[in-house]
mmCIF file of C-alpha atoms in Angstrom:
data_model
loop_
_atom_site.group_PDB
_atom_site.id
_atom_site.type_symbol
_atom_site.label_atom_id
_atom_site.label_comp_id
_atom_site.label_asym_id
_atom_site.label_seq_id
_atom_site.Cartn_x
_atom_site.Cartn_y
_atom_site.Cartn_z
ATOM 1 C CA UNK A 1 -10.139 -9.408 28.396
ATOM 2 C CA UNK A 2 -9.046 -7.264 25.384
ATOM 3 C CA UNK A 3 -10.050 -3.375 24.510
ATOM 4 C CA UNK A 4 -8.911 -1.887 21.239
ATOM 5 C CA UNK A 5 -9.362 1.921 21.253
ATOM 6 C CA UNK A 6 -8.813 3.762 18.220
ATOM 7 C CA UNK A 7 -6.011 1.576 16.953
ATOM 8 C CA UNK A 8 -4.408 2.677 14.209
ATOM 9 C CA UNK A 9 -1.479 1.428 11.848
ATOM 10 C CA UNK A 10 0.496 3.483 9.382
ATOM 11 C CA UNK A 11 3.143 1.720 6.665
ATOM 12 C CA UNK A 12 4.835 5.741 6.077
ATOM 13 C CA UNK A 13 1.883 7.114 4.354
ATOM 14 C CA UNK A 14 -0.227 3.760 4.177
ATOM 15 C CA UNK A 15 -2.860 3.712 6.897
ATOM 16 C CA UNK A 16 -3.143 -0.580 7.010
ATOM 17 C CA UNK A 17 -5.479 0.227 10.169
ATOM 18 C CA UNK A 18 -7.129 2.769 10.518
ATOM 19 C CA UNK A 19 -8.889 4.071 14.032
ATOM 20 C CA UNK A 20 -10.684 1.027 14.704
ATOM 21 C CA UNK A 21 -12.686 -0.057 18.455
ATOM 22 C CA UNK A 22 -13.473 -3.050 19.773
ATOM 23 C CA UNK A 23 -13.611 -5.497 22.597
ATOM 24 C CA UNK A 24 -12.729 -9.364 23.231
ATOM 25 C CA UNK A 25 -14.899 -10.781 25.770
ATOM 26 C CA UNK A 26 -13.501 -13.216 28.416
ATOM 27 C CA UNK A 27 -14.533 -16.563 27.053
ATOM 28 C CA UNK A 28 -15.318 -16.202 23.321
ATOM 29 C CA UNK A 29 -14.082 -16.609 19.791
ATOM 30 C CA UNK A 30 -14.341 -13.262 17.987
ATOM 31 C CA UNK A 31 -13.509 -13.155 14.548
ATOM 32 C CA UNK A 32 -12.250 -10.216 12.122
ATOM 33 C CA UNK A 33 -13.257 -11.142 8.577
ATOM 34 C CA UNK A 34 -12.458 -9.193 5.538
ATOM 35 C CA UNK A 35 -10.497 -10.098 2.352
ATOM 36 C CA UNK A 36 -6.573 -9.990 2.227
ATOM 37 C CA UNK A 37 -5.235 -6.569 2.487
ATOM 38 C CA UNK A 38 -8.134 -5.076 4.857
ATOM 39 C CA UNK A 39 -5.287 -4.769 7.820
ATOM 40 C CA UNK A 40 -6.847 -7.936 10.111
ATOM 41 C CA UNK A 41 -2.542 -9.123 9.996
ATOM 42 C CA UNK A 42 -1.730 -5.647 11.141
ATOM 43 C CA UNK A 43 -4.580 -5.473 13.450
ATOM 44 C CA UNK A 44 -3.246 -8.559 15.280
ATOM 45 C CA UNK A 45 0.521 -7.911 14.823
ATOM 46 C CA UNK A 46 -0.219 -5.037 17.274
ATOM 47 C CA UNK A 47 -2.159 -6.795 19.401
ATOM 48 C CA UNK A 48 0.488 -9.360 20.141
ATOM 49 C CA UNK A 49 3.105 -6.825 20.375
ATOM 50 C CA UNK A 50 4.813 -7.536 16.755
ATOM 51 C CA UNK A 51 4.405 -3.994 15.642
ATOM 52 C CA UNK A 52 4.048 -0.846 17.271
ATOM 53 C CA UNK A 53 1.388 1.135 17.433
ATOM 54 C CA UNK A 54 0.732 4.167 15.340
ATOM 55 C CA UNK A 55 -2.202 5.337 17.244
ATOM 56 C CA UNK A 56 -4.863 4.406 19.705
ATOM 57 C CA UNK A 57 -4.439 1.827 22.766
ATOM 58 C CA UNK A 58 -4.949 -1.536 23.555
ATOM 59 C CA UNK A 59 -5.580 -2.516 27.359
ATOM 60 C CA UNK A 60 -5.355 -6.304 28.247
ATOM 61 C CA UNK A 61 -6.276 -7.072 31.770
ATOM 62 C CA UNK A 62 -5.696 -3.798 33.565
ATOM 63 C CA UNK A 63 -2.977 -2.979 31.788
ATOM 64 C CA UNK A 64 -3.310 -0.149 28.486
ATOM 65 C CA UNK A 65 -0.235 -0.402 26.128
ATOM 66 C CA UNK A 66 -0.026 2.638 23.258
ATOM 67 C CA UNK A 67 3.122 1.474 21.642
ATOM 68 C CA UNK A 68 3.829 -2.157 22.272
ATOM 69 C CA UNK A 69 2.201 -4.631 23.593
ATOM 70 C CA UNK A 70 4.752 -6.575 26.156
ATOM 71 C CA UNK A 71 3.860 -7.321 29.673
ATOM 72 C CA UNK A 72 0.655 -9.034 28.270
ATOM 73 C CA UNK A 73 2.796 -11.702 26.121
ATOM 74 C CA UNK A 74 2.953 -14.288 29.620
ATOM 75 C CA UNK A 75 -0.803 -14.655 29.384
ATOM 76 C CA UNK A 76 -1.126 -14.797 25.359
ATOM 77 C CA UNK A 77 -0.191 -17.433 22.911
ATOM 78 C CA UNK A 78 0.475 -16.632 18.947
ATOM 79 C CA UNK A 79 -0.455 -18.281 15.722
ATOM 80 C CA UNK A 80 0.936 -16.374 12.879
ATOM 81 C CA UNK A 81 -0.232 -16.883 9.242
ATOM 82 C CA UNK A 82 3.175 -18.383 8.886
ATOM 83 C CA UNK A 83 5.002 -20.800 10.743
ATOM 84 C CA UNK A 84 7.582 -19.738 12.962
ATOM 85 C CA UNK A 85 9.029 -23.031 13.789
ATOM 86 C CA UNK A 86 12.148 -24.315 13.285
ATOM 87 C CA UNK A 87 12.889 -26.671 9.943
ATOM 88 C CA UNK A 88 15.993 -28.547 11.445
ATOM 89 C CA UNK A 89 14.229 -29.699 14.961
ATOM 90 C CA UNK A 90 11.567 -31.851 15.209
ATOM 91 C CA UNK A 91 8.350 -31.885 16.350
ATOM 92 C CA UNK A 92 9.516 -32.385 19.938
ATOM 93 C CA UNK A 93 12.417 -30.241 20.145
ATOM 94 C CA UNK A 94 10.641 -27.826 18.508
ATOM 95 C CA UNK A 95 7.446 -28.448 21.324
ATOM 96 C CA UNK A 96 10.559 -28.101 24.201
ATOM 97 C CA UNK A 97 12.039 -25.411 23.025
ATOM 98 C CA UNK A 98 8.939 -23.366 22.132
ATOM 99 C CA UNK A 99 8.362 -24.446 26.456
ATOM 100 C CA UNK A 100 11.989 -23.324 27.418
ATOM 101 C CA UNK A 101 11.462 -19.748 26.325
ATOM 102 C CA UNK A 102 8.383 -19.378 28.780
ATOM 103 C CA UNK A 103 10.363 -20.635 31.010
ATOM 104 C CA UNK A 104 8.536 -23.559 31.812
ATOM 105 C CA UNK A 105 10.696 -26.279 33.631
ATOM 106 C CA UNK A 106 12.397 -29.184 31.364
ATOM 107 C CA UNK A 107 10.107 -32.316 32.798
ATOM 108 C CA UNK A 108 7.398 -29.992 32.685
ATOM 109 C CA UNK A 109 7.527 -29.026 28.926
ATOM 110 C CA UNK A 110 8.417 -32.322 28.037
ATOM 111 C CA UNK A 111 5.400 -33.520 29.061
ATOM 112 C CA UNK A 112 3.644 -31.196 27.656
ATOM 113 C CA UNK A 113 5.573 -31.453 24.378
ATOM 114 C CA UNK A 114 4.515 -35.440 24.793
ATOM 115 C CA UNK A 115 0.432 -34.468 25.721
ATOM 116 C CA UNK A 116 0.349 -31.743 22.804
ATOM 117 C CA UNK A 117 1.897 -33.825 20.482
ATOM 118 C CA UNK A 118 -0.962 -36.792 20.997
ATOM 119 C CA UNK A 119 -3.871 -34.707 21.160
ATOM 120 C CA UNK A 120 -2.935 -33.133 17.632
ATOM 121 C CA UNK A 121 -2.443 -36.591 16.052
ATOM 122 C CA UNK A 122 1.520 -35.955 15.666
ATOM 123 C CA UNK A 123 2.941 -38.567 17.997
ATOM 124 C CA UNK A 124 4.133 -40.664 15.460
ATOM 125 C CA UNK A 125 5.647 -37.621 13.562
ATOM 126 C CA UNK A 126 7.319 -35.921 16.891
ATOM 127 C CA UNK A 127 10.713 -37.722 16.033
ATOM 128 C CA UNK A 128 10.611 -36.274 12.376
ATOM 129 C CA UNK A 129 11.971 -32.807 11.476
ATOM 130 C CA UNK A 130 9.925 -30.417 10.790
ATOM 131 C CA UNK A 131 10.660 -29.402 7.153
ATOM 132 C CA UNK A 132 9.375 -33.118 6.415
ATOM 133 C CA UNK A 133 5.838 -32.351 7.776
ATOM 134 C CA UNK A 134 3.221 -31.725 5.747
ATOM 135 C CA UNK A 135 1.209 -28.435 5.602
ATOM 136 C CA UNK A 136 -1.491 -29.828 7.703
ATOM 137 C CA UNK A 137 1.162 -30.935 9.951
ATOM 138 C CA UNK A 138 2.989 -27.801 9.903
ATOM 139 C CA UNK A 139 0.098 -25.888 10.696
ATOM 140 C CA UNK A 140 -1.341 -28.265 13.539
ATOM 141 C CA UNK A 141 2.268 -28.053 15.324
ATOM 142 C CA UNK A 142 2.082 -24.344 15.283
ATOM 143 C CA UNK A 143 -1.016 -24.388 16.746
ATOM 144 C CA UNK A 144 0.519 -26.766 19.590
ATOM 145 C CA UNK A 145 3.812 -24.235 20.324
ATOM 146 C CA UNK A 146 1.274 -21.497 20.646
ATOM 147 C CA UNK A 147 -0.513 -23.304 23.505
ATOM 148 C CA UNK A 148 2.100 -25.031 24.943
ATOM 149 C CA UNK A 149 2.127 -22.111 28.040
ATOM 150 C CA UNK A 150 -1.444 -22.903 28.136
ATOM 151 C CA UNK A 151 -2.591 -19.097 27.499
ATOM 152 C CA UNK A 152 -5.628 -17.334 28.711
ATOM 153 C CA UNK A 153 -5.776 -15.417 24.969
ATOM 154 C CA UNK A 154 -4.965 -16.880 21.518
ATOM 155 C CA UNK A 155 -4.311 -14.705 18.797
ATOM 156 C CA UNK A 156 -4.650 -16.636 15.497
ATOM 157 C CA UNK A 157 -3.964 -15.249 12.293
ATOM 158 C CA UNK A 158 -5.896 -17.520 9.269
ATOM 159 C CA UNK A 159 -5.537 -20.355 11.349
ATOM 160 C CA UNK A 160 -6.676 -22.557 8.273
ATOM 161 C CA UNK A 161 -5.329 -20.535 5.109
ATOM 162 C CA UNK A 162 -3.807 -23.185 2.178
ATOM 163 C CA UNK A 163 -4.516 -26.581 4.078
ATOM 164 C CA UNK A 164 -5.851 -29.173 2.666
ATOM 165 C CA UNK A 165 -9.921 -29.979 3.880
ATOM 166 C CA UNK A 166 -9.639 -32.516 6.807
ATOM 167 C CA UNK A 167 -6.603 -30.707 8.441
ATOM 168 C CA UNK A 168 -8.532 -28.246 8.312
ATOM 169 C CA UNK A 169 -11.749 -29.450 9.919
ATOM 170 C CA UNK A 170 -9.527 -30.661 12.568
ATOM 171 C CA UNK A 171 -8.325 -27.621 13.154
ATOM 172 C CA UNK A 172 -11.483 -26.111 13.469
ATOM 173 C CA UNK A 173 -12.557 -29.051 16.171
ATOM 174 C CA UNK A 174 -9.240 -28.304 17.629
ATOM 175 C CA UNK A 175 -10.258 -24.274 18.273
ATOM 176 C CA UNK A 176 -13.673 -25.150 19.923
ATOM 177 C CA UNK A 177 -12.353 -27.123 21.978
ATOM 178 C CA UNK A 178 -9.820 -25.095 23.742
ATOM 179 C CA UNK A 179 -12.763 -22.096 23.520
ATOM 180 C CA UNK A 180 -14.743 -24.969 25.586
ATOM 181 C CA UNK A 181 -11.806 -25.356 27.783
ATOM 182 C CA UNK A 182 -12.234 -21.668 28.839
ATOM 183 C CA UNK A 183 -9.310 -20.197 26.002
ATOM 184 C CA UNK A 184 -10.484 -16.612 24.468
ATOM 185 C CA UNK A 185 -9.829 -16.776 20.988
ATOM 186 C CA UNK A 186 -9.058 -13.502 18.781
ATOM 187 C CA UNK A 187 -8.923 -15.162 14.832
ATOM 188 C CA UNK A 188 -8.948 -13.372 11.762
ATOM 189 C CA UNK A 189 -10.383 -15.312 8.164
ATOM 190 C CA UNK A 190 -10.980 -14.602 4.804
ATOM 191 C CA UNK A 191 -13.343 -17.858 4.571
ATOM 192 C CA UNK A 192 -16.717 -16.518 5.380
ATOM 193 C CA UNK A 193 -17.671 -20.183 6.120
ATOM 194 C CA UNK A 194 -15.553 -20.350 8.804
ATOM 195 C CA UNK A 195 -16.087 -17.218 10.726
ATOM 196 C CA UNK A 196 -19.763 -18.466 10.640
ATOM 197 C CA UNK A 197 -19.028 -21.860 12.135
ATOM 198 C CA UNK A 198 -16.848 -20.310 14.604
ATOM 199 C CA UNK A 199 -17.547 -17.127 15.941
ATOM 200 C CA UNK A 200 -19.580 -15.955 18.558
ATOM 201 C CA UNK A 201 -18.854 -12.383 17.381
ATOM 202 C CA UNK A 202 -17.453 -10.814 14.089
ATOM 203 C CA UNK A 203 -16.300 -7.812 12.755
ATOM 204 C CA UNK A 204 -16.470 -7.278 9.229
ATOM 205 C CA UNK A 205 -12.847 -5.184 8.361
ATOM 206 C CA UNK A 206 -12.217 -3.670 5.323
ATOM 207 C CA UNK A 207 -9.588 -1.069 4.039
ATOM 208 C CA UNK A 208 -8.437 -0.899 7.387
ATOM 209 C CA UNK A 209 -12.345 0.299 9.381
ATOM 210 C CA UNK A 210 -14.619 -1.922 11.202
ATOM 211 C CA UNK A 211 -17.558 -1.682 9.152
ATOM 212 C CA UNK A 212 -19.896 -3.831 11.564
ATOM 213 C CA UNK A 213 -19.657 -6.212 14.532
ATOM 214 C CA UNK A 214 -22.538 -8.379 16.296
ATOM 215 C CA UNK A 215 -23.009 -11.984 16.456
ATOM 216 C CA UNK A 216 -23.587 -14.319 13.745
ATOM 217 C CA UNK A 217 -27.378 -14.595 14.608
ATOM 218 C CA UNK A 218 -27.774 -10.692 14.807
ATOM 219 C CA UNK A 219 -25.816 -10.161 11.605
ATOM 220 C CA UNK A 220 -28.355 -12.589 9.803
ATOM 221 C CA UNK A 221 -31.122 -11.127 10.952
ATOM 222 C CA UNK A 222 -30.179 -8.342 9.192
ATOM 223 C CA UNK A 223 -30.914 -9.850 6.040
ATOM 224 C CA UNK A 224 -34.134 -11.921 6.528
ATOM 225 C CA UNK A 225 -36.290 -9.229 5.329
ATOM 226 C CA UNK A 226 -35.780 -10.697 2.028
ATOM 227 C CA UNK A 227 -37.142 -13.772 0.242
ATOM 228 C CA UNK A 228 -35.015 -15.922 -0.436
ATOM 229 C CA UNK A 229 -36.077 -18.984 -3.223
ATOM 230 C CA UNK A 230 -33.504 -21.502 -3.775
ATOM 231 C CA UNK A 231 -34.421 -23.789 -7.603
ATOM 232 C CA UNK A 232 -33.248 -26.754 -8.150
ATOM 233 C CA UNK A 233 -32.832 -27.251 -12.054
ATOM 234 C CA UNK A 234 -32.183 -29.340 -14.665
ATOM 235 C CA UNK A 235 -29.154 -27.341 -15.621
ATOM 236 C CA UNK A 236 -28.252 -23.929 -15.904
ATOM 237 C CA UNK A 237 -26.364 -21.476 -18.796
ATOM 238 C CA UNK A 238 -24.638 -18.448 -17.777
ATOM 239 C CA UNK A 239 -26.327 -16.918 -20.898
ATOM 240 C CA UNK A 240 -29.927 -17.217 -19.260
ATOM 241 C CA UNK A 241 -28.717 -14.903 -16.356
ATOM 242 C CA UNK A 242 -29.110 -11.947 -18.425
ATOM 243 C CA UNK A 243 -32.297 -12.932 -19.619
ATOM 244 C CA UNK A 244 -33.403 -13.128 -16.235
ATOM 245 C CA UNK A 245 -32.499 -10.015 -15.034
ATOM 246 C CA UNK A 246 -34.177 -8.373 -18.375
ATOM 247 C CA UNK A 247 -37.011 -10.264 -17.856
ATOM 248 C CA UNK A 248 -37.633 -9.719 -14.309
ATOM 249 C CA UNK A 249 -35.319 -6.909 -12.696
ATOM 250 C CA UNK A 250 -37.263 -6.420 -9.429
ATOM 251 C CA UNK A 251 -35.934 -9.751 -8.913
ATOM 252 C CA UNK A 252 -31.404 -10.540 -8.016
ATOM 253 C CA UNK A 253 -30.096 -13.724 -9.004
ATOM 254 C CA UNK A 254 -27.540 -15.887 -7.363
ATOM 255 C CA UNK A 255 -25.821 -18.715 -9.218
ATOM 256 C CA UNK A 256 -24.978 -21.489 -6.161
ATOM 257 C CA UNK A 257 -24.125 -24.366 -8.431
ATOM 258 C CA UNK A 258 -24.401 -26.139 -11.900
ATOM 259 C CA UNK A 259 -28.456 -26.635 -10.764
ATOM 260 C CA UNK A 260 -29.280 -24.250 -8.173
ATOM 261 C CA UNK A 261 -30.302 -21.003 -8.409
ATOM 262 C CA UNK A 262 -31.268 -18.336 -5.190
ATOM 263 C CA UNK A 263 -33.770 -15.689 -6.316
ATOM 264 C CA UNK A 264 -33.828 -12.682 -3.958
ATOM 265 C CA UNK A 265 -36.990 -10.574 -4.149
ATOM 266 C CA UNK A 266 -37.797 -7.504 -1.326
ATOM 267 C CA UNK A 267 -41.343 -9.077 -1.346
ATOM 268 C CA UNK A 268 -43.250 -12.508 -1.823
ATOM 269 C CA UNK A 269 -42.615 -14.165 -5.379
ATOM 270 C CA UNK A 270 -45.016 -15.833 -7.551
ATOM 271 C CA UNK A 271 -43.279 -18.777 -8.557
ATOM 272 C CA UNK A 272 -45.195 -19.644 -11.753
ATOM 273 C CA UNK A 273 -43.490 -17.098 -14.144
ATOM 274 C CA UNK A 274 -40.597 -17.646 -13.350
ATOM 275 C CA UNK A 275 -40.991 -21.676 -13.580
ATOM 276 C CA UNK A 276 -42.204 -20.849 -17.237
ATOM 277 C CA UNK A 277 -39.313 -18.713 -17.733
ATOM 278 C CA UNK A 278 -36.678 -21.373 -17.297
ATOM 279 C CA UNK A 279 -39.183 -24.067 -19.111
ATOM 280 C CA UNK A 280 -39.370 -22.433 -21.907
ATOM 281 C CA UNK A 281 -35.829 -22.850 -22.383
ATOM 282 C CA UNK A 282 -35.553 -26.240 -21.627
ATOM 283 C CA UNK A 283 -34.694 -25.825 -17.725
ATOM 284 C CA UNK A 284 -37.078 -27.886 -16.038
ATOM 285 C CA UNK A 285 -37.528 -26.490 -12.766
ATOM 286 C CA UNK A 286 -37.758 -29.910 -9.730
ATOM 287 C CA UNK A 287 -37.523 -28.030 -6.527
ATOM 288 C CA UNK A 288 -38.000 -24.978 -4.819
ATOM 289 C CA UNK A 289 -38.012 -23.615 -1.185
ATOM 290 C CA UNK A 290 -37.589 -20.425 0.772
ATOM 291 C CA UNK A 291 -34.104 -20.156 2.067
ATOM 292 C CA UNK A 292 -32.574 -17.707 5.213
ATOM 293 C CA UNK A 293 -29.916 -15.072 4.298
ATOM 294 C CA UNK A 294 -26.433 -16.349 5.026
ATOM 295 C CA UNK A 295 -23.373 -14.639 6.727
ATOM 296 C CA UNK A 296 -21.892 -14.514 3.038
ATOM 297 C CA UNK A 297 -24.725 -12.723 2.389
ATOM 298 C CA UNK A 298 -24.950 -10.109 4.864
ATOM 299 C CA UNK A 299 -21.075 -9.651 4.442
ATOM 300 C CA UNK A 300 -21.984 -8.346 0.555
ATOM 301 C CA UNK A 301 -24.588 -6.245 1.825
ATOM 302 C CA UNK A 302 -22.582 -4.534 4.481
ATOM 303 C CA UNK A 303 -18.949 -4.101 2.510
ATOM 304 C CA UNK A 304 -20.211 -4.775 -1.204
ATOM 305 C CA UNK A 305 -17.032 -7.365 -1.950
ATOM 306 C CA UNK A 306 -18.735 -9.723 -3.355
ATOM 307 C CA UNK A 307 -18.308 -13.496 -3.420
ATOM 308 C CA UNK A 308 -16.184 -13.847 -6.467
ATOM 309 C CA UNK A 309 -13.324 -11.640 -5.007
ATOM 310 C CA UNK A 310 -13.345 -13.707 -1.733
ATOM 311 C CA UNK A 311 -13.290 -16.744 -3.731
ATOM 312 C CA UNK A 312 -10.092 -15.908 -5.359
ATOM 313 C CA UNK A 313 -8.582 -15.482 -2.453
ATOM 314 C CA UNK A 314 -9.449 -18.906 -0.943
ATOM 315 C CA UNK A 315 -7.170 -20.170 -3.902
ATOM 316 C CA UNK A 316 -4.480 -18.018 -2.434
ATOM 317 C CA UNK A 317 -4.546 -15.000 -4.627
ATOM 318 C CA UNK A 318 -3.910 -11.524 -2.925
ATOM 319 C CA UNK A 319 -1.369 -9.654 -0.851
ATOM 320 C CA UNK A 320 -1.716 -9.390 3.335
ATOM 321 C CA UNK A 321 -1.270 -6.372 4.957
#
């Protein structure tokens, strides 16, 4: 459907993007994941002809573009990280008029305006302007006007960034099932969680270069030559991490939550030192089980950003490029 040669993206001396490959197969969701600033809005700001091209090509169908991407936009549909609807129409009007600049006939996209607006849970909200809608509403009705043409590609850009939890579960129901309905999905995400739920393919981006791209499974593989031990304890104290590490430093220590632990070692661990460890300072130690590698964890491997940074992000810190 989609091949990216050599893109590149420059901001005057900025490189945002910088000579990455890559191909969107007809039929699945493939994900760019990387933290904010690591070019995945420039990446697809070229791809759906919002910016020029500095370098490289893009071909969609049999057509290559290698300065903007316009021919293409009749079989694509666009969710930006931002909403690009308008505040003083409502839902509706905002469906219709969204259908009147494909050029879809009125009856036509008022219909459609009518279906999308009850399959996204709005109907009840279609007569109410759109600066009244919430952000889960917001971003659900931008979702709609990007489909409305019914596209054969959809470009999403942190489809689920600063909604609340169900909206956003919906809209992740909401993206498998137009991928189930035959719609190839490009999306980019900071939330690991979500590229792993998602994706049939990822690239990790960062600083502008594809680092790695494979499937979920293959990426996960990757890690599984370690042990992984996940304990469940009685409580934890940030103070016995360093006593852990001086105590046993063959071994790396993740922090989950307030009671569970994941000890990564290259080889098998003997658990009873380290259950004395944390009993002798007052941690009693009530479960423990070998755990796979998750994508989180292959995505520190592979880029070394570790979780922390990512986390921030989720609460909206950070600058897009």
């Amino acid at each position: 459907m989609v091949s990216v040669q050599n893109l590149t993206k420059r901001y005057n001396s900025f490189k945002a993007v910088d000579n990455i490959s890559f191909e969107l197969r007809e039929g699945e969701i493939f994900g760019l994941l990387g933290p904010n600033g690591a070019g995945k809005t420039s990446t697809i700001n070229m791809l759906t002809g919002i910016a020029h091209i500095s370098g490289g090509s893009i071909r969609i169908g049999e057509k290559t573009y290698s300065s903007l991407v316009s021919e293409a936009k009749e079989i694509m549909g666009v969710i930006p990280d931002e909403s690009n609807l308008y505040d003083d129409l409502d839902g509706f009007e905002n469906l219709t008029f969204c259908g009147a600049l494909y050029g879809i006939p009125k009856k036509e996209r008022e219909a459609k305006a009518s279906y999308l607006l009850e399959l996204f849970g709005l109907a009840e909200a279609g007569g109410k302007l759109f600066r009244a809608y919430s952000k889960g509403m917001k971003r659900k009705l931008t979702i709609a006007a990007g489909i409305i043409q019914s596209p054969k590609i959809l470009f999403m850009d942190e489809p689920t960034t600063g909604i609340d939890v169900d909206s956003a579960r919906q809209i992740r129901k909401m993206i498998k099932e137009l991928n189930n309905k035959g719609v190839t999905i490009l999306l980019t995400t900071h939330y690991i969680e979500e590229a792993e739920r998602l994706c049939h393919r990822i690239a990790f981006l960062v600083k502008g270069k594809i680092l790695r791209i494979d499937s979920v499974e293959e990426l996960v593989k990757e890690a599984a030559g370690d042990f992984r031990i996940q304990l469940t304890l009685s409580g934890y104290r940030e103070e016995v991490e360093r006593e852990f590490s001086s105590s046993f430093p063959q071994f790396s220590l993740k922090v989950l939550d307030d009671s569970r632990i994941c000890i990564i070692s290259p080889t098998l661990v003997s658990l009873a030192p380290i259950v004395k460890f944390f009993d002798d300072r007052g941690l009693v130690c009530y479960e423990a089980k070998r755990i796979l590698p998750s994508l989180e964890d292959v995505f520190v491997k592979i880029t070394g950003i570790g979780s922390e940074m990512m986390k921030k992000e989720k609460e909206g810190k950070g600058i897009s490029v």
